[in-house]
JSON list of C-alpha atoms in Angstrom, two decimals:
[
{"chain": "X", "resi": 582, "resn": "ALA", "atom": "CA", "xyz": [131.42, 104.45, 119.98]},
{"chain": "X", "resi": 583, "resn": "PRO", "atom": "CA", "xyz": [129.58, 107.64, 120.67]},
{"chain": "X", "resi": 584, "resn": "SER", "atom": "CA", "xyz": [129.83, 109.15, 124.14]},
{"chain": "X", "resi": 585, "resn": "ARG", "atom": "CA", "xyz": [126.79, 109.58, 126.28]},
{"chain": "X", "resi": 586, "resn": "GLY", "atom": "CA", "xyz": [126.78, 113.36, 125.69]},
{"chain": "X", "resi": 587, "resn": "SER", "atom": "CA", "xyz": [126.91, 113.30, 121.92]},
{"chain": "X", "resi": 588, "resn": "VAL", "atom": "CA", "xyz": [123.99, 114.37, 119.81]},
{"chain": "X", "resi": 589, "resn": "TRP", "atom": "CA", "xyz": [124.01, 110.90, 118.27]},
{"chain": "X", "resi": 590, "resn": "TYR", "atom": "CA", "xyz": [123.68, 109.18, 121.48]},
{"chain": "X", "resi": 591, "resn": "ARG", "atom": "CA", "xyz": [120.76, 111.32, 122.58]},
{"chain": "X", "resi": 592, "resn": "LEU", "atom": "CA", "xyz": [118.90, 111.05, 119.36]},
{"chain": "X", "resi": 593, "resn": "MET", "atom": "CA", "xyz": [119.19, 107.16, 119.74]},
{"chain": "X", "resi": 594, "resn": "ALA", "atom": "CA", "xyz": [116.92, 106.99, 122.70]},
{"chain": "X", "resi": 595, "resn": "GLY", "atom": "CA", "xyz": [114.95, 103.89, 121.97]},
{"chain": "X", "resi": 596, "resn": "LEU", "atom": "CA", "xyz": [112.99, 102.34, 119.07]},
{"chain": "X", "resi": 597, "resn": "ILE", "atom": "CA", "xyz": [109.76, 104.53, 118.84]},
{"chain": "X", "resi": 598, "resn": "PRO", "atom": "CA", "xyz": [107.54, 103.42, 115.94]},
{"chain": "X", "resi": 599, "resn": "ARG", "atom": "CA", "xyz": [105.71, 106.72, 115.55]},
{"chain": "X", "resi": 600, "resn": "THR", "atom": "CA", "xyz": [108.96, 108.58, 115.34]},
{"chain": "X", "resi": 601, "resn": "VAL", "atom": "CA", "xyz": [110.44, 106.16, 112.79]},
{"chain": "X", "resi": 602, "resn": "ARG", "atom": "CA", "xyz": [107.45, 106.25, 110.65]},
{"chain": "X", "resi": 603, "resn": "GLU", "atom": "CA", "xyz": [107.46, 109.91, 110.54]},
{"chain": "X", "resi": 604, "resn": "ALA", "atom": "CA", "xyz": [110.99, 110.28, 109.76]},
{"chain": "X", "resi": 605, "resn": "LEU", "atom": "CA", "xyz": [110.60, 107.79, 106.93]},
{"chain": "X", "resi": 606, "resn": "ALA", "atom": "CA", "xyz": [107.74, 109.79, 105.49]},
{"chain": "X", "resi": 607, "resn": "GLN", "atom": "CA", "xyz": [109.74, 113.04, 105.87]},
{"chain": "X", "resi": 608, "resn": "GLN", "atom": "CA", "xyz": [112.83, 111.59, 104.22]},
{"chain": "X", "resi": 609, "resn": "LEU", "atom": "CA", "xyz": [110.64, 110.16, 101.19]},
{"chain": "X", "resi": 610, "resn": "THR", "atom": "CA", "xyz": [108.80, 113.61, 100.87]},
{"chain": "X", "resi": 611, "resn": "ASN", "atom": "CA", "xyz": [112.17, 115.57, 100.96]},
{"chain": "X", "resi": 612, "resn": "ASN", "atom": "CA", "xyz": [113.89, 113.40, 98.37]},
{"chain": "X", "resi": 613, "resn": "LEU", "atom": "CA", "xyz": [111.27, 112.49, 95.78]},
{"chain": "X", "resi": 614, "resn": "GLN", "atom": "CA", "xyz": [110.94, 115.27, 93.32]},
{"chain": "X", "resi": 615, "resn": "MET", "atom": "CA", "xyz": [107.46, 114.58, 92.32]},
{"chain": "X", "resi": 616, "resn": "VAL", "atom": "CA", "xyz": [103.79, 114.98, 93.48]},
{"chain": "X", "resi": 617, "resn": "ILE", "atom": "CA", "xyz": [103.22, 112.06, 95.61]},
{"chain": "X", "resi": 618, "resn": "GLY", "atom": "CA", "xyz": [101.26, 111.60, 98.86]},
{"chain": "X", "resi": 619, "resn": "VAL", "atom": "CA", "xyz": [103.52, 110.10, 101.60]},
{"chain": "X", "resi": 620, "resn": "HIS", "atom": "CA", "xyz": [101.68, 108.86, 104.54]},
{"chain": "X", "resi": 621, "resn": "ALA", "atom": "CA", "xyz": [103.17, 107.79, 107.85]},
{"chain": "X", "resi": 622, "resn": "TYR", "atom": "CA", "xyz": [99.68, 106.66, 108.83]},
{"chain": "X", "resi": 623, "resn": "ALA", "atom": "CA", "xyz": [96.42, 106.01, 107.04]},
{"chain": "X", "resi": 624, "resn": "PRO", "atom": "CA", "xyz": [95.21, 109.50, 105.71]},
{"chain": "X", "resi": 625, "resn": "SER", "atom": "CA", "xyz": [91.68, 108.62, 107.06]},
{"chain": "X", "resi": 626, "resn": "SER", "atom": "CA", "xyz": [90.07, 107.16, 110.03]},
{"chain": "X", "resi": 627, "resn": "ASP", "atom": "CA", "xyz": [88.58, 104.49, 107.78]},
{"chain": "X", "resi": 628, "resn": "PRO", "atom": "CA", "xyz": [91.26, 101.92, 107.25]},
{"chain": "X", "resi": 629, "resn": "ASP", "atom": "CA", "xyz": [89.69, 100.84, 103.97]},
{"chain": "X", "resi": 630, "resn": "ALA", "atom": "CA", "xyz": [89.93, 104.32, 102.39]},
{"chain": "X", "resi": 631, "resn": "VAL", "atom": "CA", "xyz": [92.01, 104.67, 99.44]},
{"chain": "X", "resi": 632, "resn": "PRO", "atom": "CA", "xyz": [94.37, 107.73, 99.40]},
{"chain": "X", "resi": 633, "resn": "ALA", "atom": "CA", "xyz": [94.73, 109.91, 96.38]},
{"chain": "X", "resi": 634, "resn": "TYR", "atom": "CA", "xyz": [97.17, 108.38, 93.88]},
{"chain": "X", "resi": 635, "resn": "PRO", "atom": "CA", "xyz": [100.07, 108.28, 93.62]},
{"chain": "X", "resi": 636, "resn": "ALA", "atom": "CA", "xyz": [100.62, 107.51, 97.16]},
{"chain": "X", "resi": 637, "resn": "ILE", "atom": "CA", "xyz": [103.23, 105.84, 99.56]},
{"chain": "X", "resi": 638, "resn": "LEU", "atom": "CA", "xyz": [101.89, 104.20, 102.67]},
{"chain": "X", "resi": 639, "resn": "ILE", "atom": "CA", "xyz": [104.09, 103.30, 105.68]},
{"chain": "X", "resi": 640, "resn": "GLY", "atom": "CA", "xyz": [102.98, 100.50, 107.99]},
{"chain": "X", "resi": 641, "resn": "HIS", "atom": "CA", "xyz": [104.14, 97.65, 110.21]},
{"chain": "X", "resi": 642, "resn": "ALA", "atom": "CA", "xyz": [105.50, 94.46, 108.78]},
{"chain": "X", "resi": 643, "resn": "ASP", "atom": "CA", "xyz": [105.86, 91.04, 110.55]},
{"chain": "X", "resi": 644, "resn": "GLY", "atom": "CA", "xyz": [108.85, 91.08, 112.79]},
{"chain": "X", "resi": 645, "resn": "THR", "atom": "CA", "xyz": [109.88, 93.23, 115.65]},
{"chain": "X", "resi": 646, "resn": "ASP", "atom": "CA", "xyz": [112.84, 91.94, 117.84]},
{"chain": "X", "resi": 647, "resn": "TYR", "atom": "CA", "xyz": [113.14, 93.75, 121.06]},
{"chain": "X", "resi": 648, "resn": "ALA", "atom": "CA", "xyz": [116.13, 91.83, 122.09]},
{"chain": "X", "resi": 649, "resn": "LEU", "atom": "CA", "xyz": [118.29, 91.51, 118.90]},
{"chain": "X", "resi": 650, "resn": "THR", "atom": "CA", "xyz": [121.34, 92.01, 121.15]},
{"chain": "X", "resi": 651, "resn": "PHE", "atom": "CA", "xyz": [121.50, 92.14, 124.87]},
{"chain": "X", "resi": 652, "resn": "GLY", "atom": "CA", "xyz": [123.10, 94.42, 127.45]},
{"chain": "X", "resi": 653, "resn": "ALA", "atom": "CA", "xyz": [122.44, 97.89, 128.70]},
{"chain": "X", "resi": 654, "resn": "ARG", "atom": "CA", "xyz": [122.11, 99.30, 125.28]},
{"chain": "X", "resi": 655, "resn": "GLY", "atom": "CA", "xyz": [120.76, 96.21, 123.36]},
{"chain": "X", "resi": 656, "resn": "ILE", "atom": "CA", "xyz": [119.73, 96.71, 119.79]},
{"chain": "X", "resi": 657, "resn": "ALA", "atom": "CA", "xyz": [116.10, 96.33, 118.78]},
{"chain": "X", "resi": 658, "resn": "GLN", "atom": "CA", "xyz": [114.93, 95.80, 115.19]},
{"chain": "X", "resi": 659, "resn": "MET", "atom": "CA", "xyz": [111.56, 96.70, 113.71]},
{"chain": "X", "resi": 660, "resn": "SER", "atom": "CA", "xyz": [110.25, 95.72, 110.28]},
{"chain": "X", "resi": 661, "resn": "LEU", "atom": "CA", "xyz": [108.15, 98.09, 108.12]},
{"chain": "X", "resi": 662, "resn": "GLU", "atom": "CA", "xyz": [106.43, 97.90, 104.81]},
{"chain": "X", "resi": 663, "resn": "ILE", "atom": "CA", "xyz": [106.47, 100.87, 102.48]},
{"chain": "X", "resi": 664, "resn": "GLU", "atom": "CA", "xyz": [103.83, 100.44, 99.83]},
{"chain": "X", "resi": 665, "resn": "VAL", "atom": "CA", "xyz": [104.05, 102.49, 96.65]},
{"chain": "X", "resi": 666, "resn": "ARG", "atom": "CA", "xyz": [100.84, 102.98, 94.68]},
{"chain": "X", "resi": 667, "resn": "THR", "atom": "CA", "xyz": [100.59, 104.48, 91.14]},
{"chain": "X", "resi": 668, "resn": "ALA", "atom": "CA", "xyz": [97.87, 105.43, 88.75]},
{"chain": "X", "resi": 669, "resn": "SER", "atom": "CA", "xyz": [97.79, 106.57, 85.14]},
{"chain": "X", "resi": 670, "resn": "GLY", "atom": "CA", "xyz": [98.30, 110.36, 84.83]},
{"chain": "X", "resi": 671, "resn": "ASP", "atom": "CA", "xyz": [97.17, 113.25, 82.61]},
{"chain": "X", "resi": 672, "resn": "ASN", "atom": "CA", "xyz": [100.63, 113.30, 80.96]},
{"chain": "X", "resi": 673, "resn": "GLY", "atom": "CA", "xyz": [100.24, 110.00, 79.26]},
{"chain": "X", "resi": 674, "resn": "VAL", "atom": "CA", "xyz": [102.42, 108.08, 81.68]},
{"chain": "X", "resi": 675, "resn": "SER", "atom": "CA", "xyz": [100.77, 104.86, 82.49]},
{"chain": "X", "resi": 676, "resn": "ALA", "atom": "CA", "xyz": [100.59, 103.43, 86.10]},
{"chain": "X", "resi": 677, "resn": "GLU", "atom": "CA", "xyz": [103.03, 100.78, 85.07]},
{"chain": "X", "resi": 678, "resn": "MET", "atom": "CA", "xyz": [105.59, 103.27, 83.72]},
{"chain": "X", "resi": 679, "resn": "ALA", "atom": "CA", "xyz": [105.25, 105.38, 86.86]},
{"chain": "X", "resi": 680, "resn": "ALA", "atom": "CA", "xyz": [105.81, 102.30, 88.94]},
{"chain": "X", "resi": 681, "resn": "ASP", "atom": "CA", "xyz": [108.91, 101.47, 87.06]},
{"chain": "X", "resi": 682, "resn": "ASP", "atom": "CA", "xyz": [110.45, 105.04, 87.64]},
{"chain": "X", "resi": 683, "resn": "LEU", "atom": "CA", "xyz": [109.76, 104.86, 91.41]},
{"chain": "X", "resi": 684, "resn": "PHE", "atom": "CA", "xyz": [110.90, 101.09, 91.51]},
{"chain": "X", "resi": 685, "resn": "ALA", "atom": "CA", "xyz": [114.33, 101.96, 89.94]},
{"chain": "X", "resi": 686, "resn": "ALA", "atom": "CA", "xyz": [117.64, 102.15, 91.84]},
{"chain": "X", "resi": 687, "resn": "GLY", "atom": "CA", "xyz": [120.77, 103.99, 91.12]},
{"chain": "X", "resi": 688, "resn": "THR", "atom": "CA", "xyz": [118.82, 106.76, 89.34]},
{"chain": "X", "resi": 689, "resn": "GLY", "atom": "CA", "xyz": [118.96, 109.38, 91.94]},
{"chain": "X", "resi": 690, "resn": "ALA", "atom": "CA", "xyz": [116.89, 110.05, 95.09]},
{"chain": "X", "resi": 691, "resn": "ASN", "atom": "CA", "xyz": [114.52, 112.37, 93.02]},
{"chain": "X", "resi": 692, "resn": "SER", "atom": "CA", "xyz": [112.74, 109.56, 91.37]},
{"chain": "X", "resi": 693, "resn": "SER", "atom": "CA", "xyz": [113.70, 106.15, 93.07]},
{"chain": "X", "resi": 694, "resn": "VAL", "atom": "CA", "xyz": [112.06, 105.26, 96.27]},
{"chain": "X", "resi": 695, "resn": "TYR", "atom": "CA", "xyz": [115.18, 103.08, 97.11]},
{"chain": "X", "resi": 696, "resn": "ASP", "atom": "CA", "xyz": [117.62, 105.85, 96.45]},
{"chain": "X", "resi": 697, "resn": "ALA", "atom": "CA", "xyz": [115.42, 108.30, 98.69]},
{"chain": "X", "resi": 698, "resn": "LEU", "atom": "CA", "xyz": [115.38, 105.65, 101.49]},
{"chain": "X", "resi": 699, "resn": "MET", "atom": "CA", "xyz": [119.25, 105.44, 101.28]},
{"chain": "X", "resi": 700, "resn": "THR", "atom": "CA", "xyz": [120.13, 109.10, 101.23]},
{"chain": "X", "resi": 701, "resn": "ASP", "atom": "CA", "xyz": [120.21, 108.90, 105.09]},
{"chain": "X", "resi": 702, "resn": "VAL", "atom": "CA", "xyz": [120.09, 105.37, 106.57]},
{"chain": "X", "resi": 703, "resn": "THR", "atom": "CA", "xyz": [119.83, 106.82, 110.14]},
{"chain": "X", "resi": 704, "resn": "LEU", "atom": "CA", "xyz": [116.68, 108.85, 109.26]},
{"chain": "X", "resi": 705, "resn": "GLY", "atom": "CA", "xyz": [118.15, 111.99, 110.75]},
{"chain": "X", "resi": 706, "resn": "GLY", "atom": "CA", "xyz": [119.51, 110.17, 113.79]},
{"chain": "X", "resi": 707, "resn": "VAL", "atom": "CA", "xyz": [116.23, 108.46, 114.66]},
{"chain": "X", "resi": 708, "resn": "VAL", "atom": "CA", "xyz": [117.66, 104.80, 114.19]},
{"chain": "X", "resi": 709, "resn": "SER", "atom": "CA", "xyz": [121.09, 103.33, 114.10]},
{"chain": "X", "resi": 710, "resn": "THR", "atom": "CA", "xyz": [120.56, 102.20, 110.45]},
{"chain": "X", "resi": 711, "resn": "LEU", "atom": "CA", "xyz": [118.00, 101.14, 107.89]},
{"chain": "X", "resi": 712, "resn": "LYS", "atom": "CA", "xyz": [118.20, 98.12, 105.65]},
{"chain": "X", "resi": 713, "resn": "VAL", "atom": "CA", "xyz": [116.04, 97.47, 102.63]},
{"chain": "X", "resi": 714, "resn": "GLU", "atom": "CA", "xyz": [115.25, 93.78, 103.17]},
{"chain": "X", "resi": 715, "resn": "SER", "atom": "CA", "xyz": [113.12, 93.15, 99.99]},
{"chain": "X", "resi": 716, "resn": "VAL", "atom": "CA", "xyz": [110.77, 94.67, 97.50]},
{"chain": "X", "resi": 717, "resn": "SER", "atom": "CA", "xyz": [107.84, 93.00, 95.59]},
{"chain": "X", "resi": 718, "resn": "PRO", "atom": "CA", "xyz": [107.84, 93.45, 91.77]},
{"chain": "X", "resi": 719, "resn": "PRO", "atom": "CA", "xyz": [105.34, 96.04, 90.62]},
{"chain": "X", "resi": 720, "resn": "ARG", "atom": "CA", "xyz": [102.03, 94.48, 90.01]},
{"chain": "X", "resi": 721, "resn": "PRO", "atom": "CA", "xyz": [98.46, 95.70, 88.99]},
{"chain": "X", "resi": 722, "resn": "ILE", "atom": "CA", "xyz": [96.31, 96.30, 92.16]},
{"chain": "X", "resi": 723, "resn": "ASP", "atom": "CA", "xyz": [93.21, 95.14, 90.16]},
{"chain": "X", "resi": 724, "resn": "THR", "atom": "CA", "xyz": [92.44, 94.56, 86.55]},
{"chain": "X", "resi": 725, "resn": "THR", "atom": "CA", "xyz": [90.10, 97.45, 86.00]},
{"chain": "X", "resi": 726, "resn": "SER", "atom": "CA", "xyz": [91.61, 100.54, 87.70]},
{"chain": "X", "resi": 727, "resn": "GLY", "atom": "CA", "xyz": [94.87, 100.87, 85.96]},
{"chain": "X", "resi": 728, "resn": "ARG", "atom": "CA", "xyz": [96.57, 101.21, 89.38]},
{"chain": "X", "resi": 729, "resn": "TRP", "atom": "CA", "xyz": [99.93, 99.52, 90.25]},
{"chain": "X", "resi": 730, "resn": "SER", "atom": "CA", "xyz": [101.70, 98.94, 93.49]},
{"chain": "X", "resi": 731, "resn": "PHE", "atom": "CA", "xyz": [104.92, 97.36, 94.99]},
{"chain": "X", "resi": 732, "resn": "THR", "atom": "CA", "xyz": [106.06, 97.07, 98.57]},
{"chain": "X", "resi": 733, "resn": "TYR", "atom": "CA", "xyz": [109.40, 97.42, 100.21]},
{"chain": "X", "resi": 734, "resn": "THR", "atom": "CA", "xyz": [110.05, 95.63, 103.46]},
{"chain": "X", "resi": 735, "resn": "VAL", "atom": "CA", "xyz": [112.69, 97.63, 105.54]},
{"chain": "X", "resi": 736, "resn": "SER", "atom": "CA", "xyz": [114.31, 96.84, 108.90]},
{"chain": "X", "resi": 737, "resn": "VAL", "atom": "CA", "xyz": [115.46, 99.66, 111.22]},
{"chain": "X", "resi": 738, "resn": "TYR", "atom": "CA", "xyz": [117.74, 99.00, 114.07]},
{"chain": "X", "resi": 739, "resn": "ALA", "atom": "CA", "xyz": [118.09, 101.18, 117.23]},
{"chain": "X", "resi": 740, "resn": "PRO", "atom": "CA", "xyz": [119.32, 100.83, 120.80]},
{"chain": "X", "resi": 741, "resn": "ARG", "atom": "CA", "xyz": [116.27, 100.01, 123.01]},
{"chain": "X", "resi": 742, "resn": "SER", "atom": "CA", "xyz": [117.07, 102.81, 125.35]},
{"chain": "X", "resi": 743, "resn": "ALA", "atom": "CA", "xyz": [119.69, 105.49, 125.99]},
{"chain": "X", "resi": 744, "resn": "ALA", "atom": "CA", "xyz": [120.29, 104.26, 129.53]}
]
């Protein structure tokens, strides 16, 4: 176990949703070697506004457990959704093909959302660990736009406090 003075211990100072969302966005931005907008929060004050495609949107999912374990440094768990949206590009790649590239696993963090998430499961020390719980299959957003999406559900775990 880390000592109270260690960097790891100080970084793990609670489950702070804003910090987690921003760390997820940064990790995806740093690892995906493509032009894609990664948003820790909706890119507009209008919650119905659609960001430029392709885009990754990070939001809350069902399930936060503030008392997963008990004790002075009990563990809390929070679930988040990471929605990946694609569109057909000028390079002839269809939205479905772009979704398949981002949906892949084991191909390297530069094109796979899963691999980019797993490059550092502590998100730079923001959480104890991250677990990809599930991913929906890529599906068309609607029948006319040629846009596709799929959504990861991830759980992050962190001590409730550093006390």
